Short mmCIF file of C-alpha atoms in Angstrom, two decimals:
data_model
loop_
_atom_site.label_atom_id
_atom_site.label_comp_id
_atom_site.label_asym_id
_atom_site.label_seq_id
_atom_site.Cartn_x
_atom_site.Cartn_y
_atom_site.Cartn_z
CA MET A 1 -50.88 -55.60 -17.94
CA ASP A 2 -49.91 -51.90 -17.13
CA LEU A 3 -52.70 -49.59 -17.62
CA THR A 4 -50.38 -46.51 -17.26
CA HIS A 5 -47.82 -47.59 -19.97
CA TYR A 6 -48.32 -46.18 -23.41
CA PRO A 7 -45.03 -46.60 -25.33
CA TYR A 8 -46.26 -45.38 -28.76
CA PRO A 9 -47.43 -41.87 -29.87
CA SER A 10 -51.05 -41.63 -28.93
CA ARG A 11 -53.30 -39.31 -26.92
CA ARG A 12 -55.67 -42.21 -26.01
CA HIS A 13 -55.93 -44.18 -23.01
CA VAL A 14 -57.99 -47.32 -22.01
CA VAL A 15 -61.52 -46.49 -20.83
CA LEU A 16 -62.63 -48.35 -17.78
CA GLY A 17 -66.01 -49.42 -16.41
CA ARG A 18 -67.90 -52.20 -14.69
CA ARG A 19 -71.35 -52.41 -16.09
CA GLY A 20 -70.84 -52.00 -19.83
CA ALA A 21 -68.51 -50.95 -22.57
CA VAL A 22 -68.54 -50.16 -26.35
CA ALA A 23 -66.11 -49.24 -28.95
CA THR A 24 -66.18 -48.54 -32.59
CA SER A 25 -64.86 -46.42 -35.45
CA GLN A 26 -67.44 -43.61 -35.32
CA PRO A 27 -68.36 -41.64 -32.13
CA LEU A 28 -72.03 -41.20 -33.07
CA ALA A 29 -72.46 -45.00 -33.48
CA ALA A 30 -70.66 -45.67 -30.14
CA LEU A 31 -73.08 -43.35 -28.48
CA ALA A 32 -76.00 -45.15 -29.94
CA GLY A 33 -74.62 -48.40 -28.52
CA MET A 34 -74.26 -46.86 -25.10
CA GLU A 35 -77.80 -45.40 -25.37
CA MET A 36 -79.14 -48.95 -25.61
CA LEU A 37 -77.16 -50.12 -22.61
CA LEU A 38 -78.43 -47.10 -20.49
CA LYS A 39 -81.95 -48.08 -21.45
CA GLY A 40 -81.51 -51.52 -20.12
CA GLY A 41 -80.79 -53.19 -23.44
CA SER A 42 -78.45 -56.06 -23.85
CA ALA A 43 -74.94 -55.96 -25.38
CA VAL A 44 -76.57 -57.38 -28.48
CA ASP A 45 -79.11 -54.56 -28.72
CA ALA A 46 -76.17 -52.15 -28.40
CA ALA A 47 -74.28 -53.93 -31.02
CA ILE A 48 -77.20 -54.02 -33.52
CA ALA A 49 -77.79 -50.26 -32.74
CA MET A 50 -74.10 -49.45 -33.45
CA ALA A 51 -74.07 -51.65 -36.77
CA ALA A 52 -77.28 -49.92 -38.05
CA CYS A 53 -75.86 -46.55 -37.27
CA LEU A 54 -72.62 -47.31 -38.99
CA THR A 55 -74.50 -47.86 -42.24
CA VAL A 56 -75.49 -44.17 -42.00
CA VAL A 57 -72.70 -42.33 -40.37
CA GLU A 58 -69.88 -44.34 -41.99
CA PRO A 59 -71.31 -45.38 -45.35
CA THR A 60 -67.88 -45.32 -46.88
CA SER A 61 -67.19 -48.64 -45.25
CA ASN A 62 -70.52 -50.53 -44.95
CA GLY A 63 -74.18 -50.35 -45.73
CA ILE A 64 -77.63 -52.21 -45.55
CA GLY A 65 -76.48 -54.08 -48.65
CA GLY A 66 -73.46 -55.72 -46.96
CA ASP A 67 -72.43 -58.75 -44.94
CA LEU A 68 -71.94 -59.46 -41.23
CA PHE A 69 -70.17 -61.89 -39.00
CA ALA A 70 -70.26 -62.01 -35.33
CA GLN A 71 -69.18 -63.88 -32.13
CA VAL A 72 -71.22 -63.68 -28.98
CA TRP A 73 -70.13 -64.89 -25.53
CA ASP A 74 -73.01 -65.57 -23.08
CA GLY A 75 -71.37 -68.34 -20.98
CA LYS A 76 -70.48 -70.06 -24.21
CA LEU A 77 -69.06 -68.71 -27.49
CA HIS A 78 -71.47 -68.62 -30.54
CA GLY A 79 -70.43 -67.84 -34.13
CA LEU A 80 -72.79 -66.22 -36.67
CA ASN A 81 -72.06 -66.25 -40.35
CA ALA A 82 -74.45 -63.80 -42.08
CA SER A 83 -72.75 -63.53 -45.41
CA GLY A 84 -74.78 -63.92 -48.57
CA ARG A 85 -74.27 -66.13 -51.60
CA SER A 86 -73.80 -65.29 -55.26
CA PRO A 87 -76.88 -65.29 -57.53
CA LEU A 88 -77.78 -68.73 -59.04
CA ALA A 89 -77.23 -67.16 -62.44
CA LEU A 90 -73.53 -66.50 -61.69
CA THR A 91 -71.50 -69.03 -63.59
CA PRO A 92 -67.81 -68.89 -64.54
CA GLU A 93 -68.78 -68.19 -68.14
CA ARG A 94 -70.44 -64.94 -67.04
CA VAL A 95 -67.11 -63.47 -65.90
CA PRO A 96 -65.26 -61.68 -68.73
CA GLU A 97 -61.82 -62.70 -69.67
CA GLY A 98 -60.27 -59.70 -67.94
CA GLY A 99 -61.63 -60.92 -64.62
CA MET A 100 -64.38 -59.93 -62.29
CA PRO A 101 -65.25 -56.23 -62.60
CA GLU A 102 -65.02 -54.26 -59.39
CA ARG A 103 -68.21 -52.30 -59.74
CA GLY A 104 -71.65 -52.93 -61.17
CA TRP A 105 -74.00 -55.93 -60.86
CA LEU A 106 -71.62 -58.84 -61.53
CA PRO A 107 -69.73 -58.79 -58.15
CA VAL A 108 -72.92 -58.35 -56.15
CA THR A 109 -73.88 -61.09 -53.71
CA VAL A 110 -76.97 -61.44 -51.48
CA PRO A 111 -76.75 -58.83 -48.62
CA GLY A 112 -76.61 -60.72 -45.31
CA ALA A 113 -76.23 -57.94 -42.60
CA VAL A 114 -79.84 -57.41 -41.89
CA SER A 115 -80.46 -61.10 -41.43
CA GLY A 116 -77.51 -61.01 -38.99
CA TRP A 117 -79.13 -58.15 -36.97
CA ARG A 118 -82.42 -60.18 -36.75
CA ALA A 119 -80.72 -63.50 -35.81
CA LEU A 120 -78.77 -61.73 -33.05
CA HIS A 121 -81.83 -59.94 -31.79
CA GLU A 122 -83.91 -63.00 -31.69
CA ARG A 123 -81.58 -64.77 -29.34
CA TRP A 124 -80.39 -61.87 -27.11
CA GLY A 125 -82.46 -58.82 -27.77
CA ARG A 126 -84.19 -57.15 -24.83
CA LEU A 127 -85.49 -53.96 -26.40
CA PRO A 128 -87.95 -53.84 -29.32
CA PHE A 129 -86.21 -54.07 -32.68
CA ALA A 130 -87.59 -50.67 -33.79
CA GLU A 131 -86.23 -49.02 -30.70
CA VAL A 132 -82.78 -50.53 -31.37
CA LEU A 133 -82.75 -49.21 -34.95
CA ALA A 134 -84.21 -45.76 -33.87
CA PRO A 135 -80.75 -43.99 -33.55
CA ALA A 136 -79.84 -44.98 -37.06
CA VAL A 137 -83.21 -43.66 -38.41
CA ARG A 138 -82.64 -40.48 -36.50
CA TYR A 139 -79.25 -39.77 -37.84
CA ALA A 140 -80.48 -40.51 -41.48
CA GLU A 141 -83.51 -38.35 -41.23
CA GLU A 142 -82.29 -35.40 -39.22
CA GLY A 143 -78.63 -35.54 -40.70
CA PHE A 144 -75.38 -35.64 -38.98
CA PRO A 145 -72.17 -33.63 -39.44
CA VAL A 146 -69.63 -35.94 -41.44
CA GLY A 147 -66.54 -36.76 -39.37
CA PRO A 148 -63.02 -35.99 -40.72
CA GLU A 149 -61.84 -39.53 -41.49
CA THR A 150 -65.09 -40.51 -43.10
CA ALA A 151 -65.02 -37.28 -45.19
CA ARG A 152 -61.54 -38.16 -46.28
CA ALA A 153 -62.62 -41.51 -47.44
CA TRP A 154 -65.71 -40.12 -49.07
CA ARG A 155 -63.66 -37.56 -51.05
CA ARG A 156 -61.24 -40.25 -52.35
CA ALA A 157 -64.30 -42.30 -53.50
CA GLU A 158 -65.20 -39.42 -55.94
CA GLY A 159 -62.61 -40.67 -58.37
CA VAL A 160 -64.06 -44.09 -58.18
CA TYR A 161 -67.68 -43.75 -58.36
CA LEU A 162 -68.48 -40.47 -60.11
CA PRO A 163 -66.97 -41.55 -63.43
CA LEU A 164 -69.21 -44.60 -63.46
CA GLN A 165 -71.50 -44.70 -66.47
CA GLY A 166 -74.87 -46.56 -66.71
CA PRO A 167 -78.35 -46.42 -65.25
CA GLU A 168 -77.41 -48.89 -62.60
CA PHE A 169 -74.91 -46.35 -61.05
CA ARG A 170 -77.13 -43.15 -61.12
CA PRO A 171 -79.15 -43.68 -57.93
CA PHE A 172 -75.95 -44.31 -56.00
CA GLN A 173 -74.31 -41.17 -57.36
CA GLU A 174 -77.40 -39.06 -56.54
CA VAL A 175 -77.58 -40.31 -52.84
CA PHE A 176 -73.92 -40.29 -51.88
CA PHE A 177 -72.66 -37.44 -54.05
CA PRO A 178 -75.34 -34.73 -54.02
CA GLY A 179 -74.26 -31.86 -56.23
CA GLY A 180 -71.71 -33.98 -57.85
CA ARG A 181 -69.35 -34.19 -54.97
CA ALA A 182 -68.78 -35.79 -51.57
CA PRO A 183 -69.76 -34.01 -48.47
CA ARG A 184 -66.85 -32.35 -46.73
CA ALA A 185 -65.92 -32.73 -42.95
CA GLY A 186 -68.39 -30.93 -40.80
CA GLU A 187 -71.05 -30.68 -43.43
CA VAL A 188 -74.38 -32.14 -42.53
CA TRP A 189 -75.48 -35.10 -44.73
CA HIS A 190 -79.05 -36.45 -44.74
CA SER A 191 -80.35 -39.66 -46.22
CA PRO A 192 -84.24 -39.79 -46.00
CA LEU A 193 -84.27 -42.95 -48.29
CA HIS A 194 -82.06 -44.62 -45.76
CA ALA A 195 -84.33 -43.63 -42.99
CA ARG A 196 -87.36 -45.05 -44.72
CA THR A 197 -85.66 -48.28 -45.42
CA LEU A 198 -84.56 -48.74 -41.83
CA ARG A 199 -88.11 -48.15 -40.70
CA GLU A 200 -89.37 -50.82 -43.02
CA ILE A 201 -86.69 -53.22 -41.86
CA ALA A 202 -87.65 -52.50 -38.16
CA GLU A 203 -91.38 -52.93 -38.86
CA SER A 204 -90.95 -56.22 -40.93
CA TYR A 205 -88.31 -57.51 -38.61
CA GLY A 206 -85.94 -57.68 -41.55
CA GLU A 207 -88.36 -59.83 -43.77
CA SER A 208 -88.92 -56.94 -46.28
CA LEU A 209 -85.33 -57.17 -47.44
CA TYR A 210 -85.61 -60.80 -48.42
CA ARG A 211 -89.19 -61.72 -49.06
CA GLY A 212 -91.01 -58.40 -49.20
CA PRO A 213 -91.14 -55.00 -50.82
CA LEU A 214 -87.54 -54.17 -50.51
CA ALA A 215 -86.68 -57.61 -52.10
CA GLU A 216 -88.98 -56.84 -54.98
CA ALA A 217 -87.24 -53.44 -55.43
CA MET A 218 -83.89 -55.14 -55.46
CA ALA A 219 -84.87 -57.83 -57.83
CA GLY A 220 -86.68 -55.37 -60.08
CA PHE A 221 -83.79 -52.94 -60.51
CA SER A 222 -81.51 -55.93 -61.15
CA GLU A 223 -83.69 -57.22 -63.88
CA ALA A 224 -84.10 -53.68 -65.37
CA THR A 225 -80.33 -52.77 -65.37
CA GLY A 226 -78.67 -56.12 -66.28
CA GLY A 227 -78.13 -57.68 -62.80
CA LEU A 228 -78.37 -61.42 -61.94
CA LEU A 229 -79.82 -61.04 -58.47
CA THR A 230 -83.40 -62.46 -58.33
CA ARG A 231 -86.16 -62.73 -55.87
CA GLU A 232 -85.32 -66.42 -55.44
CA ASP A 233 -81.76 -65.53 -54.51
CA LEU A 234 -82.92 -63.19 -51.83
CA ALA A 235 -85.65 -65.48 -50.45
CA ALA A 236 -83.33 -68.39 -50.24
CA HIS A 237 -80.94 -66.57 -47.90
CA ARG A 238 -80.38 -67.64 -44.34
CA PRO A 239 -77.72 -66.78 -41.74
CA GLU A 240 -75.96 -69.74 -40.12
CA TRP A 241 -74.79 -70.43 -36.57
CA VAL A 242 -71.17 -71.86 -36.81
CA GLU A 243 -68.66 -73.35 -34.38
CA PRO A 244 -65.61 -71.00 -33.94
CA LEU A 245 -62.11 -72.22 -34.46
CA ALA A 246 -59.52 -71.72 -31.79
CA TYR A 247 -55.74 -71.71 -31.15
CA THR A 248 -54.08 -70.96 -27.88
CA TYR A 249 -50.94 -68.72 -28.17
CA ARG A 250 -48.91 -68.13 -25.05
CA GLY A 251 -51.91 -68.60 -22.71
CA LEU A 252 -54.33 -66.59 -24.91
CA THR A 253 -56.94 -68.50 -26.74
CA VAL A 254 -57.86 -66.81 -29.98
CA HIS A 255 -61.23 -67.55 -31.50
CA GLU A 256 -62.10 -67.04 -35.15
CA LEU A 257 -64.93 -68.07 -37.50
CA PRO A 258 -64.43 -70.87 -39.84
CA PRO A 259 -64.45 -70.44 -43.64
CA ASN A 260 -65.61 -68.74 -45.66
CA GLY A 261 -63.96 -66.15 -43.64
CA GLN A 262 -60.16 -65.74 -43.44
CA GLY A 263 -59.82 -65.99 -39.67
CA LEU A 264 -57.94 -69.26 -40.19
CA ALA A 265 -54.97 -67.33 -41.56
CA ALA A 266 -54.56 -65.45 -38.20
CA LEU A 267 -54.69 -68.74 -36.24
CA LEU A 268 -52.19 -70.39 -38.63
CA ALA A 269 -49.72 -67.57 -38.33
CA LEU A 270 -49.94 -67.65 -34.54
CA ALA A 271 -49.42 -71.42 -34.52
CA LEU A 272 -46.22 -70.91 -36.79
CA LEU A 273 -44.97 -68.29 -34.43
CA GLU A 274 -45.54 -70.37 -31.34
CA GLY A 275 -42.12 -72.04 -32.06
CA PHE A 276 -40.13 -68.78 -31.79
CA ASP A 277 -39.15 -66.48 -29.01
CA LEU A 278 -40.55 -63.07 -30.13
CA ARG A 279 -39.15 -60.07 -28.39
CA PRO A 280 -40.88 -56.57 -28.58
CA GLU A 281 -39.44 -54.42 -31.37
CA ASP A 282 -36.77 -56.92 -32.35
CA PRO A 283 -36.08 -56.51 -36.10
CA PHE A 284 -35.57 -60.27 -36.51
CA GLY A 285 -39.09 -60.77 -34.82
CA TYR A 286 -40.63 -58.69 -37.48
CA HIS A 287 -39.01 -61.02 -40.12
CA LEU A 288 -40.48 -64.07 -38.32
CA GLN A 289 -43.92 -62.49 -38.19
CA ILE A 290 -43.92 -61.47 -41.81
CA GLU A 291 -42.69 -64.91 -42.90
CA ALA A 292 -45.39 -66.73 -40.81
CA MET A 293 -48.07 -64.31 -42.26
CA ARG A 294 -46.95 -65.00 -45.84
CA LEU A 295 -47.15 -68.77 -45.27
CA ALA A 296 -50.52 -68.48 -43.59
CA LEU A 297 -52.01 -66.17 -46.33
CA ALA A 298 -50.79 -68.60 -49.07
CA ASP A 299 -52.71 -71.47 -47.28
CA ALA A 300 -55.83 -69.30 -46.80
CA PHE A 301 -55.84 -68.22 -50.48
CA ARG A 302 -55.67 -71.82 -51.56
CA TYR A 303 -58.07 -73.58 -49.17
CA VAL A 304 -60.62 -71.01 -47.73
CA ALA A 305 -63.96 -71.27 -49.50
CA ASP A 306 -67.62 -71.74 -48.97
CA PRO A 307 -67.81 -74.52 -46.37
CA ARG A 308 -69.81 -76.70 -48.74
CA PHE A 309 -66.82 -76.79 -51.19
CA LEU A 310 -63.90 -77.10 -48.81
CA GLU A 311 -61.27 -79.60 -49.87
CA LEU A 312 -60.31 -80.33 -46.18
CA PRO A 313 -61.52 -79.39 -42.67
CA PRO A 314 -59.93 -76.10 -41.52
CA GLN A 315 -58.61 -77.89 -38.44
CA ALA A 316 -56.26 -79.84 -40.76
CA LEU A 317 -54.26 -76.67 -41.26
CA LEU A 318 -53.71 -76.20 -37.49
CA ALA A 319 -52.62 -79.85 -36.98
CA ALA A 320 -49.21 -79.97 -35.14
CA ASP A 321 -47.53 -81.96 -37.94
CA TYR A 322 -48.62 -79.67 -40.60
CA VAL A 323 -47.70 -76.51 -38.68
CA ALA A 324 -44.26 -77.95 -37.85
CA GLU A 325 -43.77 -78.80 -41.67
CA ARG A 326 -44.62 -75.17 -42.62
CA ARG A 327 -42.56 -73.64 -39.68
CA ARG A 328 -39.47 -75.32 -41.12
CA LEU A 329 -39.77 -73.06 -44.13
CA ILE A 330 -39.14 -69.96 -42.00
CA GLY A 331 -35.36 -69.30 -42.12
CA GLU A 332 -32.77 -66.54 -41.80
CA ARG A 333 -33.94 -64.92 -45.10
CA ALA A 334 -37.25 -64.06 -46.78
CA LEU A 335 -38.61 -66.79 -48.92
CA PRO A 336 -38.37 -65.80 -52.49
CA GLN A 337 -41.76 -67.26 -53.23
CA VAL A 338 -44.47 -68.57 -50.91
CA LEU A 339 -46.67 -71.43 -52.10
CA PRO A 340 -49.52 -73.16 -50.22
CA GLY A 341 -48.73 -76.31 -48.40
CA LEU A 342 -49.71 -79.61 -49.92
CA LYS A 343 -53.10 -80.77 -48.99
CA PRO A 344 -52.68 -82.42 -45.46
CA GLU A 345 -54.30 -85.52 -44.48
CA GLY A 346 -61.39 -55.71 -47.78
CA THR A 347 -65.20 -52.49 -43.31
CA VAL A 348 -66.59 -51.54 -39.84
CA TYR A 349 -66.02 -53.28 -36.58
CA LEU A 350 -67.48 -53.02 -33.14
CA VAL A 351 -67.27 -54.45 -29.72
CA VAL A 352 -69.67 -54.48 -26.79
CA ALA A 353 -69.89 -55.91 -23.24
CA ASP A 354 -72.43 -55.76 -20.63
CA GLY A 355 -72.51 -57.79 -17.32
CA GLU A 356 -73.48 -61.06 -19.07
CA VAL A 357 -72.86 -60.87 -22.89
CA MET A 358 -69.95 -59.77 -24.94
CA VAL A 359 -70.16 -59.17 -28.77
CA SER A 360 -67.61 -59.02 -31.55
CA LEU A 361 -69.37 -57.92 -34.75
CA ILE A 362 -68.05 -56.81 -38.18
CA GLN A 363 -69.86 -55.81 -41.38
CA SER A 364 -68.79 -54.43 -44.67
CA ASN A 365 -69.72 -53.62 -48.27
CA TYR A 366 -66.20 -54.40 -49.38
CA GLN A 367 -63.96 -51.95 -51.31
CA GLY A 368 -65.42 -48.89 -49.58
CA PHE A 369 -68.88 -48.26 -50.70
CA GLY A 370 -69.11 -51.63 -52.55
CA SER A 371 -70.51 -52.13 -56.07
CA GLY A 372 -71.73 -48.66 -56.79
CA VAL A 373 -75.25 -50.02 -57.20
CA LEU A 374 -78.00 -48.53 -55.07
CA ILE A 375 -81.54 -49.67 -55.20
CA PRO A 376 -83.73 -46.56 -56.18
CA GLY A 377 -85.88 -45.21 -53.42
CA THR A 378 -84.27 -47.30 -50.70
CA GLY A 379 -80.78 -46.18 -49.76
CA ILE A 380 -79.50 -49.76 -50.00
CA ALA A 381 -75.97 -49.82 -51.43
CA LEU A 382 -74.98 -53.27 -52.49
CA GLN A 383 -71.65 -55.01 -51.75
CA ASN A 384 -69.22 -56.29 -54.36
CA ARG A 385 -68.05 -59.44 -52.40
CA GLY A 386 -67.98 -61.47 -55.68
CA LEU A 387 -64.52 -60.10 -56.06
CA GLY A 388 -63.55 -62.74 -53.39
CA PHE A 389 -64.05 -65.59 -55.86
CA SER A 390 -61.18 -67.26 -57.55
CA LEU A 391 -61.24 -67.68 -61.42
CA GLU A 392 -59.04 -70.75 -61.29
CA GLU A 393 -60.56 -73.86 -62.63
CA GLY A 394 -60.73 -76.57 -59.83
CA HIS A 395 -60.25 -74.13 -57.06
CA PRO A 396 -62.69 -74.74 -54.12
CA ASN A 397 -63.35 -70.92 -54.13
CA ARG A 398 -64.03 -70.82 -57.87
CA VAL A 399 -66.81 -68.41 -58.90
CA GLY A 400 -70.08 -70.26 -59.25
CA PRO A 401 -73.78 -70.08 -58.53
CA GLY A 402 -75.23 -69.99 -55.04
CA LYS A 403 -71.68 -69.87 -53.33
CA ARG A 404 -70.37 -67.84 -50.51
CA PRO A 405 -66.94 -66.28 -51.58
CA TYR A 406 -63.73 -65.93 -49.60
CA HIS A 407 -64.49 -63.31 -47.19
CA THR A 408 -62.12 -60.84 -45.55
CA ILE A 409 -64.12 -59.65 -42.54
CA ILE A 410 -63.28 -61.54 -39.41
CA PRO A 411 -64.59 -60.89 -35.72
CA GLY A 412 -62.11 -62.06 -33.16
CA PHE A 413 -62.59 -63.20 -29.47
CA LEU A 414 -60.16 -63.98 -26.65
CA THR A 415 -60.52 -66.33 -23.72
CA GLN A 416 -58.05 -67.57 -21.10
CA GLU A 417 -58.34 -70.87 -19.39
CA GLY A 418 -61.98 -71.12 -20.45
CA LYS A 419 -63.05 -67.68 -19.21
CA PRO A 420 -63.89 -64.78 -21.49
CA LEU A 421 -61.40 -61.97 -21.93
CA GLY A 422 -63.35 -60.19 -24.72
CA PRO A 423 -63.90 -59.27 -28.25
CA PHE A 424 -61.23 -57.66 -30.57
CA GLY A 425 -60.82 -57.02 -34.19
CA VAL A 426 -59.00 -54.98 -36.82
CA MET A 427 -60.91 -54.18 -40.04
CA GLY A 428 -59.39 -53.58 -43.38
CA GLY A 429 -59.39 -56.26 -46.17
CA PHE A 430 -56.44 -58.61 -46.13
CA MET A 431 -55.02 -56.58 -43.39
CA GLN A 432 -57.46 -58.13 -40.92
CA PRO A 433 -55.73 -61.48 -40.06
CA GLN A 434 -52.47 -59.62 -39.99
CA GLY A 435 -53.95 -56.97 -37.60
CA HIS A 436 -55.32 -59.78 -35.36
CA VAL A 437 -51.88 -61.41 -35.15
CA GLN A 438 -50.14 -58.17 -34.30
CA VAL A 439 -52.76 -57.14 -31.59
CA VAL A 440 -52.66 -60.73 -30.05
CA LEU A 441 -48.76 -60.64 -29.96
CA ALA A 442 -48.88 -57.16 -28.34
CA LEU A 443 -51.35 -58.44 -25.66
CA ALA A 444 -49.34 -61.55 -25.09
CA GLN A 445 -46.31 -59.36 -24.42
CA GLY A 446 -48.23 -57.53 -21.85
CA LEU A 447 -49.43 -54.28 -23.55
CA ASN A 448 -52.82 -52.96 -22.53
CA PRO A 449 -55.46 -52.91 -25.19
CA GLN A 450 -54.94 -49.25 -26.20
CA ALA A 451 -51.21 -49.57 -26.49
CA ALA A 452 -51.71 -52.79 -28.46
CA LEU A 453 -53.76 -50.84 -30.90
CA ASP A 454 -51.38 -47.91 -30.92
CA ARG A 455 -48.39 -50.03 -31.90
CA PRO A 456 -47.07 -49.34 -35.48
CA ARG A 457 -48.12 -52.10 -37.85
CA TRP A 458 -46.87 -53.88 -40.89
CA GLN A 459 -48.81 -55.46 -43.80
CA VAL A 460 -47.84 -58.07 -46.25
CA VAL A 461 -49.40 -57.31 -49.66
CA PRO A 462 -49.33 -60.44 -51.85
CA GLY A 463 -48.49 -59.79 -55.57
CA ARG A 464 -47.65 -61.52 -58.69
CA VAL A 465 -44.08 -60.30 -58.66
CA GLY A 466 -43.45 -61.23 -54.90
CA ASP A 467 -44.96 -60.08 -51.71
CA GLU A 468 -44.40 -56.41 -50.64
CA VAL A 469 -44.30 -55.39 -47.03
CA LEU A 470 -45.72 -52.04 -46.01
CA LEU A 471 -44.47 -50.46 -42.77
CA GLU A 472 -46.02 -47.68 -40.81
CA PRO A 473 -43.82 -44.70 -40.29
CA GLY A 474 -43.45 -45.50 -36.52
CA ILE A 475 -41.37 -48.58 -37.26
CA PRO A 476 -37.70 -47.60 -37.11
CA GLN A 477 -35.71 -47.19 -40.32
CA ALA A 478 -33.07 -49.59 -38.87
CA THR A 479 -35.79 -52.35 -38.80
CA ALA A 480 -36.76 -51.49 -42.38
CA LEU A 481 -33.12 -51.78 -43.60
CA PHE A 482 -32.68 -55.03 -41.68
CA LEU A 483 -35.75 -56.47 -43.36
CA LYS A 484 -34.56 -55.34 -46.76
CA ASP A 485 -31.20 -56.98 -46.14
CA LEU A 486 -33.04 -60.24 -45.43
CA GLY A 487 -34.61 -60.05 -48.82
CA HIS A 488 -37.96 -58.41 -48.07
CA ARG A 489 -39.42 -55.85 -50.44
CA VAL A 490 -40.25 -53.12 -47.84
CA ARG A 491 -41.45 -49.56 -48.15
CA TYR A 492 -42.92 -47.04 -45.74
CA GLU A 493 -46.68 -46.09 -46.28
CA ALA A 494 -48.07 -42.90 -45.01
CA GLU A 495 -51.64 -43.80 -45.47
CA TYR A 496 -52.48 -45.10 -42.03
CA GLY A 497 -55.90 -46.34 -43.17
CA LEU A 498 -54.12 -49.20 -44.90
CA PHE A 499 -53.02 -50.72 -41.55
CA GLY A 500 -56.54 -51.29 -40.27
CA ARG A 501 -58.72 -49.82 -37.64
CA GLY A 502 -59.19 -51.86 -34.36
CA GLN A 503 -61.33 -52.09 -31.31
CA VAL A 504 -60.92 -54.00 -28.24
CA VAL A 505 -62.95 -54.57 -24.93
CA LEU A 506 -61.36 -56.92 -22.32
CA ARG A 507 -62.15 -57.96 -18.83
CA HIS A 508 -59.38 -57.00 -16.40
CA ARG A 509 -59.88 -58.08 -12.71
CA GLU A 510 -63.20 -56.44 -11.93
CA ALA A 511 -63.22 -53.98 -14.70
CA LEU A 512 -64.05 -53.79 -18.44
CA LEU A 513 -61.38 -52.05 -20.50
CA ALA A 514 -62.30 -50.44 -23.86
CA ALA A 515 -59.97 -49.09 -26.53
CA SER A 516 -60.33 -47.66 -29.84
CA ASP A 517 -57.79 -47.36 -32.79
CA PRO A 518 -56.15 -43.94 -33.24
CA ARG A 519 -56.23 -44.51 -36.98
CA ALA A 520 -59.86 -43.79 -36.95
CA GLU A 521 -62.12 -41.16 -35.44
CA GLY A 522 -63.64 -43.86 -33.20
CA LEU A 523 -64.61 -43.83 -29.61
CA ALA A 524 -64.51 -46.20 -26.70
CA LEU A 525 -67.04 -45.71 -23.76
CA ALA A 526 -67.55 -47.53 -20.56
CA TRP A 527 -69.69 -47.10 -17.46
#
């Protein structure tokens, strides 16, 4: 790994330290994490502080009403699934013929993020919970200048959320669009309701959100405005510790959480690519990667679901015989149609490391701000994760009561020969497993973490009329023409936000390396 080699356009370099490192997509949140480390807090304290801050300083991507997944290394790797289930009243018959609506109460699932903060803090927290949440309370109460990328996303959201009609949407519009518009870059935005809610979460150790006054407020507003979410749904929620899945690609062992997350798609794509000799920037190598990802996504869409409803264990898709069978489908030209194999026998992301513990954490409201429903007097914007359900009868991920939907957010972790390298991730809907694959390939080819994040990306966009492949402008036109000649539907996309925003912290010799994606306004810090 060459720490001085940066082959792609970027003004960023890896940041090095020995005692601790943090990286996330918003500088104020990164500073909150470093504040915890400097106070003697653990990497988990720092991660929770950053996660809570991100609900304030980057509300366009996550919130208190969202979900969370994490992997934590403390000598062993632990996986946490803090995603919520659908309301018990959500049956297939409740969904209109046109499909699940994107906004409003119907796609709302139980928010799991706060339960994840508590679960992590109970095991690895050193500082008081209130002290860990204090920076987020401060930013919400005193205000903060909105960053340029956040302001851009906020302004795009005007066209989505301001036209929404109905009493369930008014509190959201009043909080996030004061004066009928999004705050512009550099303007100071305050959210005293958010501060009040975070204080109550801190004082109740998260209990209020599930079995206290905040739960009563959510259930009451749901009942008053046509929602399905009840007190019983909230009280029944529990985060779950899970065993991560793993696949070793060219000496790098990649760890992903099992379903209901889509991390399995990244592992399956890497397994398919293990059979090919990939050379950096080789046009045919792009073709192989794209085809592997198309096959992996097809299987993920078919088989990933709430663990209680899986048709087969996820390890079955990584079995050598099954992978070899799927690999044989990858040829000299693009497959005209990609179907799942026969059953074999849409966010913020942060990374933290201290001297003992390493954390990979991701949380999201899905589709930007989420459902457009905010609980009056609280600042809790609810997610719209119900959009992850399938409407197909007999599908394991079919919409139903008390189920966890297919989830896009996936925290990654790397080890080598049983020793921790560190956390990594790329946020952004169905781009996430694709981003994981591309970052792992770059690291396996010897790029340092910052260069791996800088490398121009591609994205497969599954569609009814065939999969489209989006390319970042940094990918040569000759490569685009080559892919087109092989039968791929390709086009360049200037909106770099579509290609994800990643963070990485890795151990390298005696140092910690931290890197943050140039596609965001993020920050990597180390000491």
